[in-house]
Short mmCIF file of C-alpha atoms in Angstrom, two decimals:
data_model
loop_
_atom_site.label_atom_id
_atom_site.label_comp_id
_atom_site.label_asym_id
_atom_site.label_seq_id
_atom_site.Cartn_x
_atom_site.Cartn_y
_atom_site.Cartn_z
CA UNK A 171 15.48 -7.04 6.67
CA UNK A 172 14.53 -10.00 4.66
CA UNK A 173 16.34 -12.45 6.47
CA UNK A 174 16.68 -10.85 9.90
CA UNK A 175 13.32 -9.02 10.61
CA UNK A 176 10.64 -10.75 7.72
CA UNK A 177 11.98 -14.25 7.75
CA UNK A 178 11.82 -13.96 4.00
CA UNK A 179 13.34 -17.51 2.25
CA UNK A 180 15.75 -16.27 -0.05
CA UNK A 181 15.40 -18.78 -2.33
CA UNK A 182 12.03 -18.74 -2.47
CA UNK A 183 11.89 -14.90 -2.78
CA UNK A 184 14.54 -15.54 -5.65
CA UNK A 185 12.19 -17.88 -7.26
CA UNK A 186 8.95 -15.56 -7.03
CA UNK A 187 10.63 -13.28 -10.09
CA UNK A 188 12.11 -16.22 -12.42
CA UNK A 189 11.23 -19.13 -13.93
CA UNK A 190 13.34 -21.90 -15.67
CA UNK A 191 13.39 -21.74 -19.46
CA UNK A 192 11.47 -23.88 -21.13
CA UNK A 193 14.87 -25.46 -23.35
CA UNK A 194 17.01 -25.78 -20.00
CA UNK A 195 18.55 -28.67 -18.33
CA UNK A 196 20.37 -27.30 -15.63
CA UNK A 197 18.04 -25.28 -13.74
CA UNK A 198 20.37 -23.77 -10.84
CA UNK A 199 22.36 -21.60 -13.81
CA UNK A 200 21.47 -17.90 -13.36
CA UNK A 201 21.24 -18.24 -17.44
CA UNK A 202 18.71 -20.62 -17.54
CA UNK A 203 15.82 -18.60 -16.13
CA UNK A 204 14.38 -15.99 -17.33
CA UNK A 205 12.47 -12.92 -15.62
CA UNK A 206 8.70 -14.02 -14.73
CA UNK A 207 6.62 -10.58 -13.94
CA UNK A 208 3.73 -9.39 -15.52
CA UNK A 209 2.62 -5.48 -15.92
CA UNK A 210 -0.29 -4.28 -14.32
CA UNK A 211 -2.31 -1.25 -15.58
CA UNK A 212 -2.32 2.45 -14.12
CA UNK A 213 -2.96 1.56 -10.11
CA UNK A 214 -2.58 5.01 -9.04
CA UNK A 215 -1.87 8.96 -9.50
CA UNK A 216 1.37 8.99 -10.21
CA UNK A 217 2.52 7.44 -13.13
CA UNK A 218 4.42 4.73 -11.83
CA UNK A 219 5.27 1.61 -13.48
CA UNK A 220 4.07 -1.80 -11.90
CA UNK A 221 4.20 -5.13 -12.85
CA UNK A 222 3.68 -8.48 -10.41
CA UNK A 223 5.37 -11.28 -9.52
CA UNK A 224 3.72 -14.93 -11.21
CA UNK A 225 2.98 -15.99 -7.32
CA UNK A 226 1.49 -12.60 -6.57
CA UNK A 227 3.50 -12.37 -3.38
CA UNK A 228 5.28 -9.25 -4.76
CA UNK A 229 5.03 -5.85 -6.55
CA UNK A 230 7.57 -3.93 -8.79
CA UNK A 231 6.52 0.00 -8.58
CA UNK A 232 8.91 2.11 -10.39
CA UNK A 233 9.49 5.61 -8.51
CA UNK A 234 9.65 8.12 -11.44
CA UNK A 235 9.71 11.47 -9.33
CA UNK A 236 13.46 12.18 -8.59
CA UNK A 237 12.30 13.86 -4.83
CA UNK A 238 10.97 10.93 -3.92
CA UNK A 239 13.74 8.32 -4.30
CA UNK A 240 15.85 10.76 -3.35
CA UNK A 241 14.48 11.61 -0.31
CA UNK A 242 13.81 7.50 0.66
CA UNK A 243 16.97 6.33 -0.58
CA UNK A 244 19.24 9.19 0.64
CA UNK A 245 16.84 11.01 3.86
CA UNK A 246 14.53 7.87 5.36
CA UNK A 247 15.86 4.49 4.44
CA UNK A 248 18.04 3.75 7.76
CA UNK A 249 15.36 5.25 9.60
CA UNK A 250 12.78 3.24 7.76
CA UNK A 251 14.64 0.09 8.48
CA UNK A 252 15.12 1.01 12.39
CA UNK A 253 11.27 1.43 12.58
CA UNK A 254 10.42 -2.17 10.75
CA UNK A 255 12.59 -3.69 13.21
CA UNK A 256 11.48 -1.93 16.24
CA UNK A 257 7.99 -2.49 15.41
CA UNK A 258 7.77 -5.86 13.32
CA UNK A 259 4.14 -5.57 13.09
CA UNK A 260 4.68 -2.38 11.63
CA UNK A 261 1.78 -1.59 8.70
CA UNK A 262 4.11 0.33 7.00
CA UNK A 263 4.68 -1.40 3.17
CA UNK A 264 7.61 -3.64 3.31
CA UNK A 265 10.15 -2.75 0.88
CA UNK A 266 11.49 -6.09 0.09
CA UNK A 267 14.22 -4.32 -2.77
CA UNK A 268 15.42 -0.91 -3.70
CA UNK A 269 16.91 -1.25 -7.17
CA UNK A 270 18.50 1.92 -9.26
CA UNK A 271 20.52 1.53 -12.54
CA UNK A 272 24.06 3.03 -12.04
CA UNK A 273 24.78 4.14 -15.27
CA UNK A 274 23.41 7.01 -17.27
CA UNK A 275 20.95 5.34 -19.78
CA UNK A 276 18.93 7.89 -23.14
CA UNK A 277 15.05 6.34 -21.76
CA UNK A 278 16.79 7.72 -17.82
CA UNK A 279 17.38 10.62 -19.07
CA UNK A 280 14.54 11.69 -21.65
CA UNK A 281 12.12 9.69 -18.76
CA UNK A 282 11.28 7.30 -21.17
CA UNK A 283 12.75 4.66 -18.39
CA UNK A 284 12.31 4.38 -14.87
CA UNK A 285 15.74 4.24 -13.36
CA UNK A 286 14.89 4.04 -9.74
CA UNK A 287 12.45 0.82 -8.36
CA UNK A 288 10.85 -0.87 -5.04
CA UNK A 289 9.68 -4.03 -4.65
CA UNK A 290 7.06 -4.73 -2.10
CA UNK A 291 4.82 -6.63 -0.57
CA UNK A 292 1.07 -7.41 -2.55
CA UNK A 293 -1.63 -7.29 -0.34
CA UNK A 294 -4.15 -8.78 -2.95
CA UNK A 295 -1.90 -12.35 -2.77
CA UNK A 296 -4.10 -15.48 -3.18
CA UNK A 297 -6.72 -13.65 -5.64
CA UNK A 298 -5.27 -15.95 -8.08
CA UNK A 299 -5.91 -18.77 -6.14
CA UNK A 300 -9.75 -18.16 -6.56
CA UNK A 301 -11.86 -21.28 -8.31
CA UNK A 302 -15.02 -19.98 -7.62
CA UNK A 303 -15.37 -16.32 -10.39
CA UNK A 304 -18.54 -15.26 -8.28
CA UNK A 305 -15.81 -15.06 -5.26
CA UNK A 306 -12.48 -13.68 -7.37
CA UNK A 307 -15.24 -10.65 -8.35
CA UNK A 308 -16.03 -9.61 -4.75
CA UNK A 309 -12.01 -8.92 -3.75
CA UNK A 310 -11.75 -4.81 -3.97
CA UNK A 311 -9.30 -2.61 -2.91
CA UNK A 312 -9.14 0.79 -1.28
CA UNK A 313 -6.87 3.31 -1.67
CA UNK A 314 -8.04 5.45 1.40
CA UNK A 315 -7.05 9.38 2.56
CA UNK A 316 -8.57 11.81 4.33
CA UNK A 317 -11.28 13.53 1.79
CA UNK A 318 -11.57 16.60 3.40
CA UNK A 319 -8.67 18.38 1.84
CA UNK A 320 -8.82 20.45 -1.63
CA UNK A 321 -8.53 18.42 -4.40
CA UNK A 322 -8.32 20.63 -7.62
CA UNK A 323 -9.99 18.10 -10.24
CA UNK A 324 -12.86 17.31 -7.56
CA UNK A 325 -13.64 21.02 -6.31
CA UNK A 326 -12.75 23.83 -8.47
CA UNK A 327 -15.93 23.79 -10.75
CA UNK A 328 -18.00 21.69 -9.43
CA UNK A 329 -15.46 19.12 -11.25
CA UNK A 330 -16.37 20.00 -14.49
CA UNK A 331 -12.77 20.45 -15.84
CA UNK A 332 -11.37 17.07 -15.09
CA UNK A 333 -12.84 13.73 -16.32
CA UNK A 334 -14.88 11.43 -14.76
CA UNK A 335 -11.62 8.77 -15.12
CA UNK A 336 -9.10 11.47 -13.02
CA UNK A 337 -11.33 11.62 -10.64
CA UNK A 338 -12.22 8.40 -9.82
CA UNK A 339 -8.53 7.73 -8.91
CA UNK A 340 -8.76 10.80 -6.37
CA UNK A 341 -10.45 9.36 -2.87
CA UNK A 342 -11.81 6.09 -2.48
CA UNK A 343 -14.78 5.15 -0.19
CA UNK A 344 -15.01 1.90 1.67
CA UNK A 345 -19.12 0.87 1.47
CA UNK A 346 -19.39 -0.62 4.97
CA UNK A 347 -17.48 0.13 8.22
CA UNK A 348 -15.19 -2.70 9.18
CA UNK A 349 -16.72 -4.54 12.19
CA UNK A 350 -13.92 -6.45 13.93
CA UNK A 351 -13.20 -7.47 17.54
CA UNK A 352 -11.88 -5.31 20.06
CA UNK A 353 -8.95 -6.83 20.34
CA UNK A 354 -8.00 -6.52 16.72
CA UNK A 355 -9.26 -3.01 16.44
CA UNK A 356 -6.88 -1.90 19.32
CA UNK A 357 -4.46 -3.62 17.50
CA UNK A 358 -4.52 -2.05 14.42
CA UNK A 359 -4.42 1.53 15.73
CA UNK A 360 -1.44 0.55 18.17
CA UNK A 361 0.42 0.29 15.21
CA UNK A 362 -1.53 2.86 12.79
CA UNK A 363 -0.48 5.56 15.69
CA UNK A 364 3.26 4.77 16.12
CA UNK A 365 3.36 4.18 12.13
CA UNK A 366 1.67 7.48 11.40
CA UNK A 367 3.88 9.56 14.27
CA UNK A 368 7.26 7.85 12.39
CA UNK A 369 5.99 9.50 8.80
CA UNK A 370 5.12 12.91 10.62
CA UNK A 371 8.53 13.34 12.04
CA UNK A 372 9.87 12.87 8.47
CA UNK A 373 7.41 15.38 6.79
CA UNK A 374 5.96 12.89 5.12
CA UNK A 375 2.45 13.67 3.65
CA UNK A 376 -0.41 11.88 1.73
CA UNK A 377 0.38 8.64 2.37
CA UNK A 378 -2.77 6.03 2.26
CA UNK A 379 -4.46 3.22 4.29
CA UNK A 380 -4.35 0.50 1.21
CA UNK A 381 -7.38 -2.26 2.06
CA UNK A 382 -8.67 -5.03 0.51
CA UNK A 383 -11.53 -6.62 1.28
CA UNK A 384 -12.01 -10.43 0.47
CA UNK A 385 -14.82 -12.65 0.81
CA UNK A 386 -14.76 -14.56 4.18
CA UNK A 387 -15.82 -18.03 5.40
CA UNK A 388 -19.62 -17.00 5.81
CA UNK A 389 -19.41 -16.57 2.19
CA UNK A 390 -17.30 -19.33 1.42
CA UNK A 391 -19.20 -21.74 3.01
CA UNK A 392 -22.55 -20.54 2.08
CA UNK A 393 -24.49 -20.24 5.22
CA UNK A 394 -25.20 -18.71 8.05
CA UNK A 395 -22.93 -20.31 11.17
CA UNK A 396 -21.63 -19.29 14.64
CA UNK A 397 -18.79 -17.00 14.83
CA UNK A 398 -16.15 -19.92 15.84
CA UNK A 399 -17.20 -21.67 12.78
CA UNK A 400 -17.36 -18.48 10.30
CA UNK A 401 -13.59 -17.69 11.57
CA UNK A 402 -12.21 -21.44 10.71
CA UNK A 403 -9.36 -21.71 8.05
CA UNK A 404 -11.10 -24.72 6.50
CA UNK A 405 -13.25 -22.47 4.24
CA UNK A 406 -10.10 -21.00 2.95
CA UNK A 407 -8.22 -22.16 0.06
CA UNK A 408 -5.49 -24.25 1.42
CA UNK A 409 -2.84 -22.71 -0.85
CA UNK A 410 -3.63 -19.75 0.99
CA UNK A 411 -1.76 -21.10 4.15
CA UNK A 412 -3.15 -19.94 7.64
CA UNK A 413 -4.47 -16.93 8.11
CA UNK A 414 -3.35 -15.93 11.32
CA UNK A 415 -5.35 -13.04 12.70
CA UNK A 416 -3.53 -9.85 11.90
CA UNK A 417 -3.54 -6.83 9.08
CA UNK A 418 -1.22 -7.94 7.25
CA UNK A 419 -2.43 -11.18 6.28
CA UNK A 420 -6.27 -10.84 7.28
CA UNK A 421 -8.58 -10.15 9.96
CA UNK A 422 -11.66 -11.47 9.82
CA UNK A 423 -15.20 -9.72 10.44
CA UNK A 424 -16.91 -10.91 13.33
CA UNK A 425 -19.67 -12.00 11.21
CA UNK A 426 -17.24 -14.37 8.77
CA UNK A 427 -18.91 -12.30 5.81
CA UNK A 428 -15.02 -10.77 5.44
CA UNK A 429 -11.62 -10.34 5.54
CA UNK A 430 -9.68 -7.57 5.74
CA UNK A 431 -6.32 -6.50 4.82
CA UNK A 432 -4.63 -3.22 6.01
CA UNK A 433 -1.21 -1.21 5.27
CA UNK A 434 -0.10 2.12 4.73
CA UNK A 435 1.60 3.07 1.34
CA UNK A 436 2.68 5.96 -0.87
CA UNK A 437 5.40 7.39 2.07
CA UNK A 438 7.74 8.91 -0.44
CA UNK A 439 6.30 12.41 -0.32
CA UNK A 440 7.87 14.94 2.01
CA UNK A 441 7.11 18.50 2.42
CA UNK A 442 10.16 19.92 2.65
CA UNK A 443 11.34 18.61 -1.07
CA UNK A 444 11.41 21.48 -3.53
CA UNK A 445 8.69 19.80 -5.44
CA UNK A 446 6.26 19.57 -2.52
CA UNK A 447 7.17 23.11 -1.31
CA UNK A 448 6.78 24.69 -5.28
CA UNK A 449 3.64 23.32 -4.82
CA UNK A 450 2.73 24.47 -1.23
CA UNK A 451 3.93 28.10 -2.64
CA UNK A 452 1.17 27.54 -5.53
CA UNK A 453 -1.65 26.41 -3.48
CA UNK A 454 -0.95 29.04 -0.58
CA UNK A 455 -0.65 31.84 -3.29
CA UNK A 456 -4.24 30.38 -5.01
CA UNK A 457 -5.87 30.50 -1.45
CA UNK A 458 -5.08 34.19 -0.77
CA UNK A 459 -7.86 34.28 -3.54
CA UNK A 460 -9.99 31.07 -3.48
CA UNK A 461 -9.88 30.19 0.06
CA UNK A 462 -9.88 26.22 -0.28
CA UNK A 463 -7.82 25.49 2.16
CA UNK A 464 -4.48 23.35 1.68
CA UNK A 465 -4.34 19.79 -0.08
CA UNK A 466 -3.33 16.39 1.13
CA UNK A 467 -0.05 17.01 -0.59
CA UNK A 468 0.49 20.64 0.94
CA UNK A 469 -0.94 20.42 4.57
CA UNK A 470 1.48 20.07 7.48
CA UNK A 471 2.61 16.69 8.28
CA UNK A 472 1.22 16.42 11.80
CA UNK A 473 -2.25 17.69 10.78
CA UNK A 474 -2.36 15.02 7.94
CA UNK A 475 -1.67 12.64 10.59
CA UNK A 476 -4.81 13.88 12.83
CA UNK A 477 -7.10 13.94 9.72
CA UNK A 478 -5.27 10.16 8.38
CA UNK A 479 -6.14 8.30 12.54
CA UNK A 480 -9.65 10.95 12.36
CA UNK A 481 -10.42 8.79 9.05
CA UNK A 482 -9.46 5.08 10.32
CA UNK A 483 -11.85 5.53 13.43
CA UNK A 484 -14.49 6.15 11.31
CA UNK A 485 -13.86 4.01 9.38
CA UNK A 486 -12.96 0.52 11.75
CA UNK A 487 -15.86 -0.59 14.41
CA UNK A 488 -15.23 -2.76 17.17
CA UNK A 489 -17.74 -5.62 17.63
CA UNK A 490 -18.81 -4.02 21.15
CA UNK A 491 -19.35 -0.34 19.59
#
């Protein structure tokens, strides 16, 4: 998929996770480098490990639930690759690595160790590249799902029985719509619909729209201009490359004040798992009671999917609506 589908430079992808040591000659010995990835802090809800690549291109997420690299490694992963190379533009996460340590290790099996990891794709690339700190402090990321299912910390109590800090990590909100062209807003839900329908067919729940929003060349340049100007690559930092109009690497508002990045992440969880349906059993046999209807986690695939495409339109305006 790399070579064939991405048009991923191996040696450059090689290069993103090493570096040469600092007492070595010969640089080409696999010896004389040394691993070159830094941890990150909790990003999500599920415990995972992750720690990013020196260039920021990629992420290392560890997948610490046994269902779910199970159920990609052993249930979705030929399908998974069938779909990225159908669809190229596919906003599904690109899974760039799938490593798992053969042998039976005491942190594997007390879960002190992750034994199972992805690498990915990191939409926030180029933050680094920031000079300007009033700029670097307006990037923020989204980690969007439909908010209208029960979430126990958020509605049993009024919310008074989880902390402020669990919540938060629940549902985000984006602040503003996203007002792009026509053409780009068609795009993204030509893909977001045959992305979405590929998931469903797998049982694959609570999966999120991931989006970062970055300041655009309105911002950049510091004053008001005409839409051809506010969408020029020249207020861009050059390391950045082009930015060629599409979700992956940014679309740009069609007032230049942003740019937007879009994919779809967290596909590992699949209702049929005994994990998902323990839980589906716990949540139906609380409703008989309570009445809260099902969670993102326990709701039927197909019906996330409505509520998931329900949630983009709201949430994506073309420049004509």
């Amino acid at each position: 998929m790399r070579h064939g589908t991405w048009y991923i430079e191996e040696r450059e992808y090689a290069e993103s996770f090493r570096r040469p040591r600092s007492d070595s000659t010969d640089s080409g010995h696999s010896r004389n480098w040394k691993a070159d990835l830094i941890p990150l802090g909790d990003l999500g809800y599920s415990g995972s490990t992750f720690l990013i690549t020196s260039n920021e291109k990629y992420l290392v997420k560890s997948l610490d639930r046994r269902f779910e690299y199970r159920f990609f490694m052993y249930e979705i992963l030929q399908s998974y690759i069938d779909h990225m190379t159908t669809y190229p533009g596919s906003l599904l996460a690109r899974v760039t690595d799938l490593l798992c340590v053969t042998t039976t290790t005491l942190g594997g099996l007390l879960g002190l160790a992750p034994t199972h990891l992805i690498v990915m794709e990191n939409l926030t690339h180029g933050k680094g590249l920031e000079n300007d700190d009033t700029l670097t402090a307006q990037w923020s990321t989204y980690d969007l799902k439909p908010d209208s299912y029960f979430f126990p910390e958020r509605d049993i109590a009024d919310g008074n029985l989880a902390p402020e800090s669990v919540k938060n990590k629940l549902v985000d909100e984006m602040p503003d719509p996203l007002r792009v062209s026509v053409e780009m807003e068609h795009q993204l839900f030509d893909f977001l619909n045959s992305d979405t329908a590929f998931l469903a067919s797998y049982n694959v729940v609570d999966y999120s729209l991931f989006l970062v929003r970055i300041p655009g060349p309105a911002q950049r340049l510091g004053s008001q201009h005409s839409e051809n100007t506010a969408r020029s690559d020249d207020a861009l930092p050059a390391a950045w490359g082009k930015v060629d109009e599409s979700w992956r690497r940014g679309v740009t508002s069609v007032d230049g004040e942003w740019i937007y990045r879009i994919l779809i992440i967290d596909f590992f969880w699949a209702r049929h798992k005994l994990q998902p349906k323990t839980m589906s059993g716990l949540v139906q046999a609380f409703n008989f009671f309570a009445k809260k209807g099902p969670m993102s986690i326990t709701t039927d695939p197909f019906e996330y999917r409505r509520r998931f495409l329900d949630m983009a339109q709201k949430l994506v305006q073309g420049a004509d609506s």
